[in-house]
PDB file of C-alpha atoms in Angstrom:
ATOM      1  CA  MET Q   1      29.049 -12.717   5.685  1.00  0.00           C
ATOM      2  CA  THR Q   2      28.515 -11.863   8.799  1.00  0.00           C
ATOM      3  CA  ASP Q   3      25.378  -9.889   9.819  1.00  0.00           C
ATOM      4  CA  GLN Q   4      26.859  -6.810  10.327  1.00  0.00           C
ATOM      5  CA  ALA Q   5      28.792  -6.869   7.397  1.00  0.00           C
ATOM      6  CA  ARG Q   6      25.557  -7.592   5.502  1.00  0.00           C
ATOM      7  CA  LEU Q   7      23.761  -4.719   6.905  1.00  0.00           C
ATOM      8  CA  THR Q   8      26.940  -2.327   5.661  1.00  0.00           C
ATOM      9  CA  GLU Q   9      26.355  -3.843   2.311  1.00  0.00           C
ATOM     10  CA  LEU Q  10      22.536  -3.050   2.509  1.00  0.00           C
ATOM     11  CA  ARG Q  11      22.914   0.153   3.914  1.00  0.00           C
ATOM     12  CA  SER Q  12      25.135   1.387   0.737  1.00  0.00           C
ATOM     13  CA  LEU Q  13      22.373   0.322  -1.750  1.00  0.00           C
ATOM     14  CA  PRO Q  14      21.426   3.503  -4.093  1.00  0.00           C
ATOM     15  CA  VAL Q  15      17.955   4.176  -3.461  1.00  0.00           C
ATOM     16  CA  LYS Q  16      16.112   5.447   0.383  1.00  0.00           C
ATOM     17  CA  ARG Q  17      13.063   6.193   1.146  1.00  0.00           C
ATOM     18  CA  THR Q  18      11.166   6.823   4.386  1.00  0.00           C
ATOM     19  CA  VAL Q  19       7.727   6.208   4.722  1.00  0.00           C
ATOM     20  CA  ALA Q  20       5.142   7.642   7.370  1.00  0.00           C
ATOM     21  CA  LEU Q  21       3.211   5.081   9.147  1.00  0.00           C
ATOM     22  CA  PRO Q  22      -0.199   5.792  11.083  1.00  0.00           C
ATOM     23  CA  HIS Q  23       0.332   2.460  12.889  1.00  0.00           C
ATOM     24  CA  SER Q  24       2.610  -0.374  13.881  1.00  0.00           C
ATOM     25  CA  GLY Q  25       5.393  -0.760  11.849  1.00  0.00           C
ATOM     26  CA  PHE Q  26       5.896  -4.123  13.358  1.00  0.00           C
ATOM     27  CA  ASP Q  27       2.987  -5.369  11.619  1.00  0.00           C
ATOM     28  CA  ALA Q  28       4.064  -3.898   8.054  1.00  0.00           C
ATOM     29  CA  GLY Q  29       7.486  -5.789   8.981  1.00  0.00           C
ATOM     30  CA  SER Q  30       5.602  -9.061   9.533  1.00  0.00           C
ATOM     31  CA  ARG Q  31       4.095  -8.229   6.181  1.00  0.00           C
ATOM     32  CA  LEU Q  32       6.986  -8.104   4.275  1.00  0.00           C
ATOM     33  CA  LEU Q  33       8.355 -10.967   5.747  1.00  0.00           C
ATOM     34  CA  LYS Q  34       5.335 -13.271   5.050  1.00  0.00           C
ATOM     35  CA  ARG Q  35       5.492 -11.925   1.214  1.00  0.00           C
ATOM     36  CA  PHE Q  36       9.408 -11.779   0.317  1.00  0.00           C
ATOM     37  CA  GLY Q  37      11.115 -14.306   3.087  1.00  0.00           C
ATOM     38  CA  GLY Q  38      14.409 -12.917   4.364  1.00  0.00           C
ATOM     39  CA  GLU Q  39      15.454 -12.518   7.865  1.00  0.00           C
ATOM     40  CA  ARG Q  40      14.632 -10.394  10.938  1.00  0.00           C
ATOM     41  CA  PHE Q  41      16.701  -8.340  13.886  1.00  0.00           C
ATOM     42  CA  GLN Q  42      15.221  -6.355  16.509  1.00  0.00           C
ATOM     43  CA  GLU Q  43      16.682  -3.469  18.530  1.00  0.00           C
ATOM     44  CA  ARG Q  44      15.407  -1.362  21.550  1.00  0.00           C
ATOM     45  CA  HIS Q  45      16.456   2.220  21.843  1.00  0.00           C
ATOM     46  CA  GLN Q  46      16.057   4.670  24.682  1.00  0.00           C
ATOM     47  CA  PHE Q  47      14.561   7.811  24.253  1.00  0.00           C
ATOM     48  CA  GLY Q  48      13.543  11.337  25.420  1.00  0.00           C
ATOM     49  CA  GLY Q  49      17.070  12.637  26.241  1.00  0.00           C
ATOM     50  CA  SER Q  50      18.759  12.927  29.841  1.00  0.00           C
ATOM     51  CA  VAL Q  51      15.293  11.728  31.446  1.00  0.00           C
ATOM     52  CA  PRO Q  52      14.552   8.836  29.231  1.00  0.00           C
ATOM     53  CA  GLU Q  53      10.754   8.680  28.252  1.00  0.00           C
ATOM     54  CA  GLY Q  54      10.670   5.078  27.177  1.00  0.00           C
ATOM     55  CA  TYR Q  55      11.800   2.865  24.451  1.00  0.00           C
ATOM     56  CA  ARG Q  56      11.746   2.934  20.389  1.00  0.00           C
ATOM     57  CA  LEU Q  57      11.469  -0.486  19.151  1.00  0.00           C
ATOM     58  CA  GLU Q  58      13.402  -1.334  15.527  1.00  0.00           C
ATOM     59  CA  LEU Q  59      12.934  -4.435  13.205  1.00  0.00           C
ATOM     60  CA  LEU Q  60      15.178  -4.589  10.750  1.00  0.00           C
ATOM     61  CA  VAL Q  61      14.245  -6.885   7.856  1.00  0.00           C
ATOM     62  CA  LEU Q  62      17.390  -8.132   5.440  1.00  0.00           C
ATOM     63  CA  LEU Q  63      16.111  -9.087   2.373  1.00  0.00           C
ATOM     64  CA  PRO Q  64      18.757 -10.418  -0.799  1.00  0.00           C
ATOM     65  CA  ASP Q  65      17.861  -6.295  -2.278  1.00  0.00           C
ATOM     66  CA  ALA Q  66      16.279  -4.650   0.229  1.00  0.00           C
ATOM     67  CA  LEU Q  67      16.683  -3.237   3.950  1.00  0.00           C
ATOM     68  CA  VAL Q  68      13.725  -2.205   5.715  1.00  0.00           C
ATOM     69  CA  VAL Q  69      13.693  -0.833   8.963  1.00  0.00           C
ATOM     70  CA  LEU Q  70      10.713  -0.336  10.679  1.00  0.00           C
ATOM     71  CA  GLU Q  71       9.814   1.201  14.080  1.00  0.00           C
ATOM     72  CA  GLU Q  72       7.471   1.697  16.642  1.00  0.00           C
ATOM     73  CA  TYR Q  73       7.230   3.051  20.497  1.00  0.00           C
ATOM     74  CA  GLU Q  74       6.990   0.558  23.304  1.00  0.00           C
ATOM     75  CA  ASP Q  75       3.856   1.793  25.269  1.00  0.00           C
ATOM     76  CA  THR Q  76       3.074   4.938  23.265  1.00  0.00           C
ATOM     77  CA  PRO Q  77       0.704   4.141  20.517  1.00  0.00           C
ATOM     78  CA  GLN Q  78       0.032   7.470  19.735  1.00  0.00           C
ATOM     79  CA  ALA Q  79       3.950   8.315  18.110  1.00  0.00           C
ATOM     80  CA  SER Q  80       4.445   8.772  14.658  1.00  0.00           C
ATOM     81  CA  THR Q  81       5.771   5.516  13.143  1.00  0.00           C
ATOM     82  CA  PHE Q  82       8.447   5.313  10.132  1.00  0.00           C
ATOM     83  CA  ALA Q  83       9.738   2.767   7.533  1.00  0.00           C
ATOM     84  CA  GLU Q  84      13.140   3.568   5.791  1.00  0.00           C
ATOM     85  CA  ILE Q  85      14.043   1.419   2.643  1.00  0.00           C
ATOM     86  CA  THR Q  86      16.933   1.059   1.346  1.00  0.00           C
ATOM     87  CA  THR Q  87      17.341  -0.941  -2.490  1.00  0.00           C
ATOM     88  CA  THR Q  88      18.140  -1.058  -5.467  1.00  0.00           C
ATOM     89  CA  THR Q  89      15.578   0.466  -8.047  1.00  0.00           C
ATOM     90  CA  GLU Q  90      12.651   3.086  -7.305  1.00  0.00           C
ATOM     91  CA  ALA Q  91      10.300   0.597  -8.469  1.00  0.00           C
ATOM     92  CA  ARG Q  92      11.576  -2.203  -6.203  1.00  0.00           C
ATOM     93  CA  ALA Q  93      11.220   0.653  -3.725  1.00  0.00           C
ATOM     94  CA  ASP Q  94       7.662   0.931  -5.100  1.00  0.00           C
ATOM     95  CA  GLU Q  95       7.119  -2.842  -4.481  1.00  0.00           C
ATOM     96  CA  LEU Q  96       8.489  -3.186  -0.894  1.00  0.00           C
ATOM     97  CA  GLN Q  97       6.248   0.621  -0.030  1.00  0.00           C
ATOM     98  CA  ALA Q  98       2.900  -1.111  -1.551  1.00  0.00           C
ATOM     99  CA  VAL Q  99       3.413  -3.729   1.128  1.00  0.00           C
ATOM    100  CA  ILE Q 100       4.252  -1.987   3.972  1.00  0.00           C
ATOM    101  CA  VAL Q 101       1.306   0.474   3.539  1.00  0.00           C
ATOM    102  CA  GLU Q 102      -1.278  -2.446   2.736  1.00  0.00           C
ATOM    103  CA  GLY Q 103      -2.091  -2.628   6.004  1.00  0.00           C
ATOM    104  CA  VAL Q 104      -3.388   1.175   6.239  1.00  0.00           C
ATOM    105  CA  LEU Q 105      -4.774   0.980   2.861  1.00  0.00           C
ATOM    106  CA  GLU Q 106      -7.312  -1.891   3.724  1.00  0.00           C
ATOM    107  CA  GLN Q 107      -8.517  -0.104   7.059  1.00  0.00           C
ATOM    108  CA  ARG Q 108      -9.004   3.352   5.061  1.00  0.00           C
ATOM    109  CA  ARG Q 109     -11.024   1.362   2.633  1.00  0.00           C
ATOM    110  CA  SER Q 110     -13.012  -0.111   4.992  1.00  0.00           C
ATOM    111  CA  GLU Q 111     -13.976   3.672   6.172  1.00  0.00           C
ATOM    112  CA  LEU Q 112     -14.280   4.711   2.723  1.00  0.00           C
ATOM    113  CA  LEU Q 113     -17.304   2.376   1.658  1.00  0.00           C
ATOM    114  CA  ARG Q 114     -19.083   4.051   4.131  1.00  0.00           C
ATOM    115  CA  LEU Q 115     -19.356   7.371   2.092  1.00  0.00           C
ATOM    116  CA  PRO Q 116     -23.183   8.320   1.143  1.00  0.00           C
ATOM    117  CA  VAL Q 117     -22.423   8.541  -2.992  1.00  0.00           C
ATOM    118  CA  LYS Q 118     -22.103   5.651  -4.623  1.00  0.00           C
ATOM    119  CA  ARG Q 119     -22.138   5.507  -8.502  1.00  0.00           C
ATOM    120  CA  THR Q 120     -21.108   2.328 -11.277  1.00  0.00           C
ATOM    121  CA  VAL Q 121     -19.128   3.516 -14.340  1.00  0.00           C
ATOM    122  CA  ARG Q 122     -18.936   2.016 -17.200  1.00  0.00           C
ATOM    123  CA  LEU Q 123     -15.411   2.392 -19.371  1.00  0.00           C
ATOM    124  CA  PRO Q 124     -14.610   1.637 -22.886  1.00  0.00           C
ATOM    125  CA  HIS Q 125     -10.892   1.081 -21.886  1.00  0.00           C
ATOM    126  CA  SER Q 126      -8.771  -0.417 -19.556  1.00  0.00           C
ATOM    127  CA  GLY Q 127     -10.097  -0.146 -16.079  1.00  0.00           C
ATOM    128  CA  LEU Q 128      -6.446  -0.669 -14.782  1.00  0.00           C
ATOM    129  CA  ALA Q 129      -4.802   1.698 -16.617  1.00  0.00           C
ATOM    130  CA  ALA Q 130      -7.674   4.246 -15.361  1.00  0.00           C
ATOM    131  CA  GLY Q 131      -6.980   3.454 -11.679  1.00  0.00           C
ATOM    132  CA  ALA Q 132      -3.396   4.017 -12.407  1.00  0.00           C
ATOM    133  CA  ARG Q 133      -3.962   7.339 -13.718  1.00  0.00           C
ATOM    134  CA  LEU Q 134      -6.508   8.514 -11.089  1.00  0.00           C
ATOM    135  CA  LEU Q 135      -4.243   7.570  -8.370  1.00  0.00           C
ATOM    136  CA  LYS Q 136      -1.586   9.390  -9.844  1.00  0.00           C
ATOM    137  CA  GLN Q 137      -3.855  12.488 -10.633  1.00  0.00           C
ATOM    138  CA  PHE Q 138      -5.456  12.887  -6.967  1.00  0.00           C
ATOM    139  CA  GLY Q 139      -3.480  10.742  -4.641  1.00  0.00           C
ATOM    140  CA  GLY Q 140       0.129  12.680  -5.194  1.00  0.00           C
ATOM    141  CA  ASN Q 141       3.077  11.610  -2.635  1.00  0.00           C
ATOM    142  CA  ASP Q 142       0.773  11.116   0.502  1.00  0.00           C
ATOM    143  CA  ALA Q 143       1.183   8.164   2.211  1.00  0.00           C
ATOM    144  CA  ARG Q 144      -2.548   7.486   2.878  1.00  0.00           C
ATOM    145  CA  CYS Q 145      -3.181   7.521  -0.352  1.00  0.00           C
ATOM    146  CA  GLY Q 146      -2.565   4.023  -2.505  1.00  0.00           C
ATOM    147  CA  MET Q 147      -3.413   1.154  -4.417  1.00  0.00           C
ATOM    148  CA  LEU Q 148      -4.710  -2.273  -3.321  1.00  0.00           C
ATOM    149  CA  GLU Q 149      -4.637  -5.530  -6.223  1.00  0.00           C
ATOM    150  CA  ARG Q 150      -7.115  -8.114  -6.233  1.00  0.00           C
ATOM    151  CA  ARG Q 151      -7.289 -11.556  -8.639  1.00  0.00           C
ATOM    152  CA  HIS Q 152     -10.227 -13.459  -8.625  1.00  0.00           C
ATOM    153  CA  GLU Q 153     -11.292 -16.577 -10.627  1.00  0.00           C
ATOM    154  CA  TYR Q 154     -14.496 -16.242 -12.308  1.00  0.00           C
ATOM    155  CA  GLY Q 155     -16.662 -19.286 -14.617  1.00  0.00           C
ATOM    156  CA  GLY Q 156     -18.140 -21.502 -11.811  1.00  0.00           C
ATOM    157  CA  SER Q 157     -16.690 -25.251 -10.559  1.00  0.00           C
ATOM    158  CA  VAL Q 158     -14.761 -24.865 -14.140  1.00  0.00           C
ATOM    159  CA  PRO Q 159     -12.689 -21.201 -14.146  1.00  0.00           C
ATOM    160  CA  GLU Q 160     -12.507 -19.588 -16.850  1.00  0.00           C
ATOM    161  CA  GLY Q 161     -10.044 -16.770 -16.152  1.00  0.00           C
ATOM    162  CA  TYR Q 162      -9.448 -13.869 -13.504  1.00  0.00           C
ATOM    163  CA  ARG Q 163     -11.003 -10.827 -12.993  1.00  0.00           C
ATOM    164  CA  VAL Q 164      -8.701  -7.846 -11.899  1.00  0.00           C
ATOM    165  CA  GLU Q 165      -9.527  -5.209  -9.607  1.00  0.00           C
ATOM    166  CA  ARG Q 166      -7.777  -2.082  -8.770  1.00  0.00           C
ATOM    167  CA  ILE Q 167      -8.826  -0.544  -5.515  1.00  0.00           C
ATOM    168  CA  VAL Q 168      -7.841   3.363  -5.438  1.00  0.00           C
ATOM    169  CA  VAL Q 169      -7.549   4.540  -2.250  1.00  0.00           C
ATOM    170  CA  LEU Q 170      -7.854   8.775  -1.845  1.00  0.00           C
ATOM    171  CA  LEU Q 171      -8.020  10.965   0.879  1.00  0.00           C
ATOM    172  CA  ASN Q 172     -11.616  11.292   0.679  1.00  0.00           C
ATOM    173  CA  ALA Q 173     -12.502   8.709  -2.311  1.00  0.00           C
ATOM    174  CA  LEU Q 174     -12.595   5.324  -2.686  1.00  0.00           C
ATOM    175  CA  VAL Q 175     -12.753   3.973  -6.750  1.00  0.00           C
ATOM    176  CA  ASP Q 176     -12.274   0.422  -7.313  1.00  0.00           C
ATOM    177  CA  VAL Q 177     -11.887  -0.580 -11.113  1.00  0.00           C
ATOM    178  CA  GLU Q 178     -11.821  -3.569 -12.565  1.00  0.00           C
ATOM    179  CA  GLU Q 179     -11.561  -5.561 -16.231  1.00  0.00           C
ATOM    180  CA  TYR Q 180     -11.126  -9.333 -17.381  1.00  0.00           C
ATOM    181  CA  GLU Q 181      -7.544 -10.583 -17.902  1.00  0.00           C
ATOM    182  CA  GLY Q 182      -6.581 -11.555 -21.423  1.00  0.00           C
ATOM    183  CA  ARG Q 183     -10.160 -10.250 -22.772  1.00  0.00           C
ATOM    184  CA  ALA Q 184     -10.035  -7.547 -24.321  1.00  0.00           C
ATOM    185  CA  ASP Q 185     -13.918  -7.317 -25.678  1.00  0.00           C
ATOM    186  CA  ASP Q 186     -15.400  -7.766 -21.864  1.00  0.00           C
ATOM    187  CA  GLU Q 187     -16.802  -4.703 -20.604  1.00  0.00           C
ATOM    188  CA  THR Q 188     -14.732  -2.771 -17.772  1.00  0.00           C
ATOM    189  CA  TRP Q 189     -16.705  -1.307 -14.663  1.00  0.00           C
ATOM    190  CA  ALA Q 190     -15.439   1.485 -12.160  1.00  0.00           C
ATOM    191  CA  HIS Q 191     -16.961   1.826  -8.624  1.00  0.00           C
ATOM    192  CA  VAL Q 192     -17.230   5.256  -7.084  1.00  0.00           C
ATOM    193  CA  TYR Q 193     -17.198   6.151  -3.589  1.00  0.00           C
ATOM    194  CA  ALA Q 194     -17.591   9.826  -2.752  1.00  0.00           C
ATOM    195  CA  ARG Q 195     -18.272  12.181  -0.094  1.00  0.00           C
ATOM    196  CA  ASN Q 196     -20.781  14.311  -2.883  1.00  0.00           C
ATOM    197  CA  GLU Q 197     -22.479  14.419  -6.021  1.00  0.00           C
ATOM    198  CA  ALA Q 198     -19.946  16.669  -7.476  1.00  0.00           C
ATOM    199  CA  HIS Q 199     -17.062  15.306  -5.832  1.00  0.00           C
ATOM    200  CA  ALA Q 200     -18.117  12.150  -7.764  1.00  0.00           C
ATOM    201  CA  ASP Q 201     -19.200  13.909 -11.147  1.00  0.00           C
ATOM    202  CA  GLU Q 202     -15.193  14.963 -10.704  1.00  0.00           C
ATOM    203  CA  LEU Q 203     -14.324  11.102 -10.611  1.00  0.00           C
ATOM    204  CA  ASP Q 204     -16.386  10.221 -13.077  1.00  0.00           C
ATOM    205  CA  ALA Q 205     -15.304  12.863 -15.490  1.00  0.00           C
ATOM    206  CA  ALA Q 206     -11.410  11.643 -15.016  1.00  0.00           C
ATOM    207  CA  LEU Q 207     -11.969   8.022 -15.467  1.00  0.00           C
ATOM    208  CA  ARG Q 208     -13.798   8.481 -18.283  1.00  0.00           C
ATOM    209  CA  SER Q 209     -11.413  10.718 -19.914  1.00  0.00           C
ATOM    210  CA  ALA Q 210      -8.407   8.609 -18.777  1.00  0.00           C
TER     211      ALA Q 210
END
């Protein structure tokens, strides 16, 4: 199959989604290729009407079940950039979007760690499920909100298992929830970073009621 035929086939997939990015789309494209492999193509287009102002660069990432088109503006760092995802299912689109926005979330996490109010909450239930519900309740569809996952070995020189954490990045708060994989009897904790005590109380209540 020719490259053009593959592009046509991928563009006809049923699920389409556009994600706004506050940074270079090419960085996100590199993360996709590193995580999933695939092929890449690059195109360069003039913009600005009859008097061209510059160039918009496009990176096309071709996967077996998806096409992701990412863009940035050459020498125009203040311009908004976008990722256009075309794939087979909403779940696959969610997976690809999570990788695309990972860099945004990492940067915002570093900023939110400096919030003035910090609190640790002990949870009687799954921290991972609480994190997912927290994101749904407070994050909405804002592209600046999302979740990062980390998996850490524990047990010293002879690992006993994994501690899993979900870092919930919200507009003006950060919640890091954790649990031990396969050990339901272990305590679960959430670390809350908020702008004030009332905000921390709101997040605390949401975590405990989840």
